[in-house]
Every structure is written in structure tokens, then in C-alpha cells.
């Protein structure tokens, strides 16, 4: 049995989100995990710490996990200790999840899902995984059915600590045939490993440091490399989406082309009610509203809202609802617009935490609507 708990008193929403996660891990992944009272030692300790102190240790991480410690303070004392080195670890018994205390509710929940999942199971992220939180593109924020299957496989009674890679590989087909028999009817996409050079280029493009011109150069390199490597699935889609975001400030026309390519690629791969497609939808719907193309905007927004709700992405849903409110206003439905805008505010508070941050986003959508009104008049 595995225990998890907070080292200090968390906000009430964090306790609620942890309970939901543990319930899913027990029922979907079959893991015997339970929550201990705040402050009681657990196998997986969640320590909410000062954000500045956390980033001083790991500048680029929103949150992180380390073995061999139960609190952030203990981790600082044991930084050079072999027990905190994942590469030296043979059996996991103690892991600390470090999360900034001032994180917005959704960010804290996302950290709980990703870091506890990695504390329990596989540690690395793979860009080629489309339907997983084990992917550095961060499109999925909460554990997916794929992730639960991976964890259920990881905790198969046929596997144990100390087995070689070859021993595990020999058992996996039989384990998966038992846990997910319908999976045997699918043909593998045959996606290749992602080269370290591609990963380094992407990190340079979307990482926390560097000028916008450097980001632009890196993301263009990543696009060229993706095309040379023959990527035509979610890795190429992510490059196109990230390129749109990076170029939107200085090269708007090129950014629009990247967003459009990303949307079309994702739509072809996953359909319109998918989180990947929905992420690209926000920008395209904004452009449609600004052009006064309300029917086109609504056509994009409606299925994307379903994807955002299914994926529990409150931030994305806030943006989509705010844009839909402007569509309603442009088409003379002021009462509907007010209702949609209020719903956007409520989701926004969970996503961003601060009312002023929510209002700042909503003001941007109002400006887009104003441009749309001018387009309709023209």
C-alpha cells in the first residue's frame, strides 16, 4: 500500500483535487493508495513552498519531484546525497512533490496529477505520446485513460523491482493482452524515438529563458527538423502550434499560417472534439470574430468547448466561453453574451486564481469583438 499527503495545510481546493485523483488511481489504475492526514509522513509527500525558493533550486519547473526526502527543507539539506539521485535509485519508498504555494488552483491540480503520476510510475516524458500527461507539450493536464493503463501495467504483480529491461519487455505483451485486450486489434503507428537534438531545439524555443528572436530561430529549426524527420502526427502539430504562439508578436501572418496548419493537422488526426484541436481553435476563432465571421467562429468554438470540458482545462474553456460571448454580442444576443461571460469568469478563477488576471483576459476578447463590429459595419 502507498500513502500520499500534504506536509502542511493546503488550500481546500487542493485537498479536494487530491481526493479526486486518489479515487481515480484506485479505481482506474488499481493502485492501493490512500491519503494520510496533513503533516503525517507519507510515501509521497506534497510540500507547498514559497515559489521563489522553489525556482531558485529548479528555475524552469512549475513543480517537480525528488526521491529520498519528505519535505523541501530536507531536500535542500540532502541535495548531494545519493538517496536523492533518481539514477541511483533501485526501489522507491519516499518521494517529495514540490509545488509553489501561490499556484493557481488549476496549476496546483495539474502538478498533483503529473508529479504524483511520475512518482508512482514512469519518470520521463515522451513527445511522441499524444494522449498522455507524460508529454512535455502539456496539452493534457489530468491523467488520461492511456496514463491509467500505463500505471496499471507498471503495477502488474508480474513485475517487480530489479528486473532487467529484457525481462520486462518479454512480459509486457501478455500483461497488456490481459489488461487491454482490445488494444491488440490496432496497428501501431510506428512512431520513432525523438532525437535528443530535436528535444533540445524545442526546449530552446519554448523554455523560460531567451529572447523572442532566439525562440523564433529555434522553433523554425524545429519545424525544419520535423519535416526532415518525416513527422506528420502530434510532434509536428505541437511544433506548428508553438510556432504560432512564438511568432504571433512579430510575424502575425506567419503565425496565422502555423496555427491553421496545426488546426488542420489535429482535426485530421483526432477530430474536432479533441484537446489538441481545441488549443489551435482559440486563435482561429479570434481571427474569425475579428473578421466579423460569426458563423465560422461559432462552428470552431462549439466542439472545442466539449473538448475543454472533457479534458478539464478551465483556462481553455474560459477563453472559448469569452469568445462565444463576443459572437453572441455581435449577433444581437446580449443576454446570452452576459451569461457566457459570467461562466467564463467562474472557470477563469479556477484557472488563474486572481480576479484581475481573469478580467485582463476578458478585456482582450472584448477588443476582438470590437474589431469584429467594425468589420461587420465595413
Short mmCIF file of C-alpha atoms in Angstrom, two decimals:
data_model
loop_
_atom_site.label_atom_id
_atom_site.label_comp_id
_atom_site.label_asym_id
_atom_site.label_seq_id
_atom_site.Cartn_x
_atom_site.Cartn_y
_atom_site.Cartn_z
CA UNK A 1 0.00 0.00 0.00
CA UNK A 2 1.10 3.55 -0.82
CA UNK A 3 0.31 6.70 1.16
CA UNK A 4 0.17 10.32 -0.01
CA UNK A 5 -0.44 13.54 1.90
CA UNK A 6 0.36 17.21 2.34
CA UNK A 7 3.24 18.18 4.63
CA UNK A 8 1.39 21.35 5.60
CA UNK A 9 -2.19 22.59 5.49
CA UNK A 10 -3.19 23.11 1.81
CA UNK A 11 -5.99 25.26 0.37
CA UNK A 12 -9.34 23.45 0.47
CA UNK A 13 -9.44 23.08 -3.33
CA UNK A 14 -6.09 21.26 -3.29
CA UNK A 15 -7.36 18.74 -0.76
CA UNK A 16 -10.47 18.18 -2.91
CA UNK A 17 -8.40 17.68 -6.08
CA UNK A 18 -6.08 15.22 -4.33
CA UNK A 19 -9.08 13.17 -3.16
CA UNK A 20 -10.42 13.03 -6.72
CA UNK A 21 -7.02 11.97 -8.07
CA UNK A 22 -6.56 9.23 -5.47
CA UNK A 23 -10.06 7.91 -6.16
CA UNK A 24 -9.20 7.63 -9.86
CA UNK A 25 -5.82 5.99 -9.17
CA UNK A 26 -7.53 3.35 -7.04
CA UNK A 27 -10.40 2.63 -9.43
CA UNK A 28 -8.75 3.12 -12.85
CA UNK A 29 -5.12 2.16 -12.21
CA UNK A 30 -5.77 -0.40 -9.47
CA UNK A 31 -3.15 1.18 -7.18
CA UNK A 32 -3.66 0.69 -3.41
CA UNK A 33 -3.09 4.33 -2.50
CA UNK A 34 -4.65 6.35 0.32
CA UNK A 35 -4.40 9.83 1.83
CA UNK A 36 -2.90 10.45 5.28
CA UNK A 37 -3.73 13.48 7.49
CA UNK A 38 -1.83 16.72 6.84
CA UNK A 39 1.65 16.66 8.35
CA UNK A 40 1.79 12.87 8.74
CA UNK A 41 4.66 11.19 6.93
CA UNK A 42 3.67 9.53 3.66
CA UNK A 43 5.41 7.67 0.83
CA UNK A 44 4.53 10.61 -1.44
CA UNK A 45 4.67 13.93 0.41
CA UNK A 46 3.28 17.06 -1.24
CA UNK A 47 5.07 20.15 0.08
CA UNK A 48 3.62 23.57 -0.79
CA UNK A 49 6.53 26.01 -0.65
CA UNK A 50 7.45 29.59 -1.45
CA UNK A 51 7.57 29.87 -5.25
CA UNK A 52 10.73 31.98 -5.29
CA UNK A 53 12.61 29.47 -3.14
CA UNK A 54 11.45 26.61 -5.34
CA UNK A 55 12.54 28.33 -8.56
CA UNK A 56 15.92 29.19 -7.03
CA UNK A 57 16.57 25.45 -6.95
CA UNK A 58 14.84 24.45 -10.23
CA UNK A 59 14.29 27.64 -12.30
CA UNK A 60 12.41 26.12 -15.25
CA UNK A 61 9.98 23.85 -13.39
CA UNK A 62 6.39 24.66 -12.47
CA UNK A 63 6.70 21.81 -9.91
CA UNK A 64 8.94 18.78 -9.50
CA UNK A 65 9.59 15.51 -7.63
CA UNK A 66 12.70 14.19 -5.89
CA UNK A 67 13.23 10.82 -4.14
CA UNK A 68 14.75 10.30 -0.72
CA UNK A 69 13.15 13.29 1.01
CA UNK A 70 9.79 14.06 2.61
CA UNK A 71 9.96 17.88 2.65
CA UNK A 72 11.54 20.67 0.64
CA UNK A 73 13.73 21.61 3.62
CA UNK A 74 15.03 18.05 3.87
CA UNK A 75 15.72 18.09 0.14
CA UNK A 76 17.83 21.22 0.48
CA UNK A 77 19.91 19.54 3.18
CA UNK A 78 20.36 16.36 1.10
CA UNK A 79 20.96 17.85 -2.38
CA UNK A 80 24.23 15.98 -2.87
CA UNK A 81 23.08 12.82 -1.14
CA UNK A 82 22.92 9.69 -3.31
CA UNK A 83 19.40 8.98 -1.99
CA UNK A 84 18.04 11.98 -3.95
CA UNK A 85 19.55 10.79 -7.26
CA UNK A 86 16.96 9.05 -9.49
CA UNK A 87 19.71 7.33 -11.50
CA UNK A 88 20.96 5.57 -8.35
CA UNK A 89 17.52 4.53 -7.10
CA UNK A 90 16.60 0.84 -7.08
CA UNK A 91 13.34 0.88 -5.09
CA UNK A 92 11.11 3.86 -4.38
CA UNK A 93 9.92 4.30 -0.83
CA UNK A 94 9.90 8.07 -0.35
CA UNK A 95 9.26 10.92 -2.79
CA UNK A 96 8.55 14.61 -2.23
CA UNK A 97 6.40 16.60 -4.67
CA UNK A 98 7.32 20.29 -4.53
CA UNK A 99 4.63 22.76 -5.62
CA UNK A 100 4.57 26.58 -5.28
CA UNK A 101 2.07 27.60 -2.59
CA UNK A 102 0.84 30.59 -4.60
CA UNK A 103 -0.04 28.48 -7.67
CA UNK A 104 -3.49 28.98 -9.18
CA UNK A 105 -5.96 26.18 -8.40
CA UNK A 106 -5.70 24.58 -11.84
CA UNK A 107 -1.91 24.75 -11.86
CA UNK A 108 -1.75 23.08 -8.46
CA UNK A 109 -4.16 20.35 -9.59
CA UNK A 110 -2.11 19.79 -12.76
CA UNK A 111 1.04 19.44 -10.66
CA UNK A 112 -0.66 16.85 -8.45
CA UNK A 113 -1.66 14.78 -11.49
CA UNK A 114 1.65 14.89 -13.34
CA UNK A 115 4.07 14.69 -10.44
CA UNK A 116 2.21 12.03 -8.43
CA UNK A 117 1.85 10.01 -11.64
CA UNK A 118 5.60 10.24 -12.17
CA UNK A 119 6.29 9.47 -8.52
CA UNK A 120 4.22 6.28 -8.96
CA UNK A 121 5.26 5.26 -12.46
CA UNK A 122 7.40 6.22 -15.47
CA UNK A 123 9.58 9.28 -14.91
CA UNK A 124 10.28 10.53 -18.41
CA UNK A 125 8.09 12.49 -20.82
CA UNK A 126 7.87 11.42 -24.48
CA UNK A 127 6.87 13.92 -27.18
CA UNK A 128 5.53 11.14 -29.37
CA UNK A 129 2.74 10.27 -26.89
CA UNK A 130 -0.40 12.12 -27.95
CA UNK A 131 -2.93 11.00 -25.31
CA UNK A 132 -0.90 11.42 -22.13
CA UNK A 133 0.35 13.74 -19.41
CA UNK A 134 3.72 12.02 -19.91
CA UNK A 135 4.42 14.54 -22.69
CA UNK A 136 6.26 17.84 -22.43
CA UNK A 137 3.75 19.58 -24.71
CA UNK A 138 1.40 19.91 -21.69
CA UNK A 139 -1.75 19.59 -23.80
CA UNK A 140 -3.22 17.05 -21.38
CA UNK A 141 -3.43 18.38 -17.83
CA UNK A 142 -5.06 15.47 -15.98
CA UNK A 143 -4.37 11.75 -16.25
CA UNK A 144 -5.88 10.14 -19.32
CA UNK A 145 -7.15 6.56 -19.76
CA UNK A 146 -3.85 5.83 -21.54
CA UNK A 147 -1.96 7.00 -18.44
CA UNK A 148 -4.09 4.86 -16.17
CA UNK A 149 -3.35 1.83 -18.35
CA UNK A 150 0.38 2.62 -18.17
CA UNK A 151 0.19 2.79 -14.36
CA UNK A 152 -1.91 -0.38 -14.12
CA UNK A 153 0.74 -2.13 -16.26
CA UNK A 154 3.56 -0.66 -14.13
CA UNK A 155 1.96 -2.19 -11.01
CA UNK A 156 1.25 -5.60 -12.53
CA UNK A 157 2.02 -8.34 -9.96
CA UNK A 158 4.15 -9.98 -12.66
CA UNK A 159 6.65 -7.11 -12.47
CA UNK A 160 8.99 -6.34 -9.59
CA UNK A 161 11.89 -4.03 -8.78
CA UNK A 162 15.24 -5.27 -10.05
CA UNK A 163 14.06 -6.90 -13.28
CA UNK A 164 16.08 -6.18 -16.40
CA UNK A 165 14.69 -4.29 -19.38
CA UNK A 166 14.66 -7.54 -21.39
CA UNK A 167 12.75 -9.41 -18.67
CA UNK A 168 10.08 -6.71 -18.51
CA UNK A 169 9.81 -6.49 -22.30
CA UNK A 170 9.19 -10.23 -22.52
CA UNK A 171 6.25 -10.00 -20.10
CA UNK A 172 4.59 -6.85 -21.42
CA UNK A 173 2.66 -8.37 -24.36
CA UNK A 174 0.93 -10.85 -22.05
CA UNK A 175 0.22 -8.20 -19.40
CA UNK A 176 -1.29 -5.82 -21.96
CA UNK A 177 -3.32 -8.60 -23.55
CA UNK A 178 -4.92 -9.15 -20.14
CA UNK A 179 -5.37 -5.50 -19.14
CA UNK A 180 -6.35 -4.10 -22.54
CA UNK A 181 -7.33 -6.94 -24.89
CA UNK A 182 -8.99 -4.63 -27.44
CA UNK A 183 -5.62 -2.92 -27.98
CA UNK A 184 -4.42 -6.00 -29.84
CA UNK A 185 -6.70 -5.12 -32.74
CA UNK A 186 -4.91 -1.84 -33.50
CA UNK A 187 -1.94 -1.38 -35.78
CA UNK A 188 0.98 0.53 -34.29
CA UNK A 189 1.68 3.95 -35.78
CA UNK A 190 5.34 3.01 -35.62
CA UNK A 191 6.44 6.37 -34.23
CA UNK A 192 10.20 6.59 -33.90
CA UNK A 193 12.14 7.78 -30.87
CA UNK A 194 12.58 11.54 -30.65
CA UNK A 195 16.22 12.59 -31.21
CA UNK A 196 17.91 14.48 -28.38
CA UNK A 197 18.78 17.27 -30.83
CA UNK A 198 15.07 17.81 -31.62
CA UNK A 199 14.21 17.91 -27.91
CA UNK A 200 17.00 20.41 -27.20
CA UNK A 201 15.81 22.64 -30.03
CA UNK A 202 12.22 22.57 -28.73
CA UNK A 203 13.37 23.37 -25.20
CA UNK A 204 15.27 26.33 -26.57
CA UNK A 205 12.12 27.51 -28.34
CA UNK A 206 9.54 27.09 -25.58
CA UNK A 207 11.75 27.23 -22.47
CA UNK A 208 11.57 30.04 -19.89
CA UNK A 209 14.72 31.88 -20.99
CA UNK A 210 15.98 33.54 -24.15
CA UNK A 211 14.92 36.42 -26.39
CA UNK A 212 11.97 36.22 -28.73
CA UNK A 213 14.29 36.31 -31.73
CA UNK A 214 16.15 33.27 -30.35
CA UNK A 215 12.85 31.48 -29.75
CA UNK A 216 11.80 32.24 -33.32
CA UNK A 217 15.06 30.87 -34.68
CA UNK A 218 14.79 27.71 -32.57
CA UNK A 219 11.16 26.99 -33.46
CA UNK A 220 11.92 27.42 -37.17
CA UNK A 221 14.78 24.96 -36.75
CA UNK A 222 12.39 22.55 -35.02
CA UNK A 223 9.89 22.84 -37.87
CA UNK A 224 12.56 22.16 -40.49
CA UNK A 225 13.87 19.22 -38.48
CA UNK A 226 10.34 17.79 -38.03
CA UNK A 227 9.71 17.91 -41.75
CA UNK A 228 13.08 16.28 -42.49
CA UNK A 229 12.37 13.52 -39.95
CA UNK A 230 9.01 12.87 -41.58
CA UNK A 231 6.92 13.77 -38.55
CA UNK A 232 3.28 14.02 -39.52
CA UNK A 233 1.44 13.45 -36.24
CA UNK A 234 1.30 15.19 -32.85
CA UNK A 235 5.00 16.16 -32.75
CA UNK A 236 4.62 18.20 -35.94
CA UNK A 237 1.33 19.60 -34.65
CA UNK A 238 2.97 20.77 -31.44
CA UNK A 239 5.80 22.47 -33.35
CA UNK A 240 3.26 24.29 -35.54
CA UNK A 241 1.17 25.32 -32.52
CA UNK A 242 4.22 26.54 -30.56
CA UNK A 243 5.48 28.37 -33.66
CA UNK A 244 2.17 30.20 -33.93
CA UNK A 245 2.46 31.38 -30.33
CA UNK A 246 6.09 32.45 -30.66
CA UNK A 247 5.65 34.33 -33.96
CA UNK A 248 2.32 35.99 -33.03
CA UNK A 249 4.10 39.05 -31.63
CA UNK A 250 6.38 39.92 -34.54
CA UNK A 251 5.26 37.86 -37.56
CA UNK A 252 1.47 37.68 -37.39
CA UNK A 253 0.83 36.40 -40.91
CA UNK A 254 3.28 33.55 -40.46
CA UNK A 255 1.80 32.82 -37.03
CA UNK A 256 -1.67 32.51 -38.57
CA UNK A 257 -0.34 30.06 -41.14
CA UNK A 258 1.19 27.93 -38.39
CA UNK A 259 -1.99 27.92 -36.30
CA UNK A 260 -4.03 26.99 -39.38
CA UNK A 261 -1.70 24.11 -40.24
CA UNK A 262 -1.77 22.90 -36.64
CA UNK A 263 -5.57 23.01 -36.54
CA UNK A 264 -5.95 21.13 -39.82
CA UNK A 265 -3.40 18.50 -38.79
CA UNK A 266 -5.04 17.93 -35.40
CA UNK A 267 -8.53 17.90 -36.90
CA UNK A 268 -7.46 15.21 -39.36
CA UNK A 269 -5.76 13.12 -36.67
CA UNK A 270 -8.12 13.47 -33.72
CA UNK A 271 -11.33 15.19 -34.83
CA UNK A 272 -12.84 18.49 -33.72
CA UNK A 273 -13.75 17.46 -30.14
CA UNK A 274 -10.13 16.88 -29.10
CA UNK A 275 -7.94 18.94 -26.79
CA UNK A 276 -5.20 19.33 -29.43
CA UNK A 277 -7.61 20.75 -32.00
CA UNK A 278 -9.27 22.93 -29.36
CA UNK A 279 -5.97 24.62 -28.44
CA UNK A 280 -5.48 25.78 -32.02
CA UNK A 281 -9.14 26.78 -32.24
CA UNK A 282 -8.79 29.74 -29.86
CA UNK A 283 -6.57 31.68 -32.23
CA UNK A 284 -8.58 30.81 -35.36
CA UNK A 285 -11.88 31.69 -33.64
CA UNK A 286 -10.39 35.02 -32.56
CA UNK A 287 -9.44 35.78 -36.15
CA UNK A 288 -12.92 34.82 -37.38
CA UNK A 289 -14.57 37.14 -34.82
CA UNK A 290 -12.25 40.00 -35.74
CA UNK A 291 -13.24 39.49 -39.39
CA UNK A 292 -16.95 39.50 -38.48
CA UNK A 293 -17.29 35.83 -39.47
CA UNK A 294 -19.57 34.85 -36.59
CA UNK A 295 -20.86 31.60 -38.11
CA UNK A 296 -17.30 30.38 -38.69
CA UNK A 297 -16.27 31.37 -35.15
CA UNK A 298 -19.20 29.52 -33.57
CA UNK A 299 -18.50 26.48 -35.74
CA UNK A 300 -14.98 26.37 -34.30
CA UNK A 301 -15.95 27.11 -30.69
CA UNK A 302 -18.81 24.64 -30.12
CA UNK A 303 -16.88 21.32 -30.40
CA UNK A 304 -13.83 22.84 -28.73
CA UNK A 305 -15.85 23.63 -25.61
CA UNK A 306 -16.70 19.93 -25.37
CA UNK A 307 -13.01 19.06 -25.64
CA UNK A 308 -12.06 21.58 -22.93
CA UNK A 309 -14.71 20.23 -20.54
CA UNK A 310 -13.70 16.62 -21.18
CA UNK A 311 -10.03 17.45 -20.58
CA UNK A 312 -10.86 19.58 -17.52
CA UNK A 313 -8.97 22.55 -18.94
CA UNK A 314 -10.58 25.51 -17.20
CA UNK A 315 -8.24 28.05 -18.79
CA UNK A 316 -9.06 26.93 -22.31
CA UNK A 317 -12.77 26.79 -21.51
CA UNK A 318 -12.63 30.35 -20.12
CA UNK A 319 -11.14 31.62 -23.38
CA UNK A 320 -13.67 29.76 -25.53
CA UNK A 321 -16.65 30.98 -23.47
CA UNK A 322 -15.38 34.56 -23.59
CA UNK A 323 -15.04 34.35 -27.38
CA UNK A 324 -18.50 32.82 -27.66
CA UNK A 325 -19.85 35.73 -25.63
CA UNK A 326 -18.48 38.11 -28.25
CA UNK A 327 -20.11 36.04 -31.01
CA UNK A 328 -23.41 36.36 -29.14
CA UNK A 329 -22.95 40.10 -28.74
CA UNK A 330 -22.14 40.56 -32.41
CA UNK A 331 -25.31 38.69 -33.36
CA UNK A 332 -27.56 40.74 -31.08
CA UNK A 333 -27.87 38.21 -28.23
CA UNK A 334 -26.78 40.46 -25.36
CA UNK A 335 -28.43 38.43 -22.58
CA UNK A 336 -26.74 35.21 -23.76
CA UNK A 337 -23.46 37.10 -24.02
CA UNK A 338 -23.67 38.20 -20.37
CA UNK A 339 -24.39 34.64 -19.21
CA UNK A 340 -21.46 33.23 -21.20
CA UNK A 341 -19.14 35.93 -19.91
CA UNK A 342 -20.08 35.20 -16.31
CA UNK A 343 -19.44 31.49 -16.83
CA UNK A 344 -16.08 32.39 -18.33
CA UNK A 345 -15.26 34.36 -15.18
CA UNK A 346 -16.08 31.39 -12.95
CA UNK A 347 -13.87 28.98 -14.89
CA UNK A 348 -11.20 31.66 -15.09
CA UNK A 349 -10.95 31.96 -11.32
CA UNK A 350 -10.10 28.27 -11.06
CA UNK A 351 -7.64 28.51 -13.97
CA UNK A 352 -5.86 31.73 -12.99
CA UNK A 353 -6.63 32.25 -9.31
CA UNK A 354 -6.78 36.05 -9.35
CA UNK A 355 -9.87 38.04 -10.49
CA UNK A 356 -7.66 40.74 -12.03
CA UNK A 357 -5.95 38.17 -14.26
CA UNK A 358 -9.32 36.88 -15.41
CA UNK A 359 -10.57 40.38 -16.22
CA UNK A 360 -7.40 41.09 -18.20
CA UNK A 361 -8.13 38.08 -20.45
CA UNK A 362 -11.78 39.07 -20.81
CA UNK A 363 -10.80 42.59 -21.88
CA UNK A 364 -8.77 41.12 -24.74
CA UNK A 365 -11.82 39.24 -26.04
CA UNK A 366 -13.89 42.44 -25.82
CA UNK A 367 -11.32 44.17 -28.01
CA UNK A 368 -11.57 41.32 -30.52
CA UNK A 369 -15.35 41.77 -30.53
CA UNK A 370 -14.96 45.50 -31.18
CA UNK A 371 -12.80 44.77 -34.20
CA UNK A 372 -15.48 42.34 -35.36
CA UNK A 373 -18.17 45.03 -35.10
CA UNK A 374 -16.07 47.34 -37.26
CA UNK A 375 -15.67 44.53 -39.78
CA UNK A 376 -19.43 43.98 -39.89
CA UNK A 377 -20.05 47.70 -40.37
CA UNK A 378 -17.45 47.79 -43.14
#
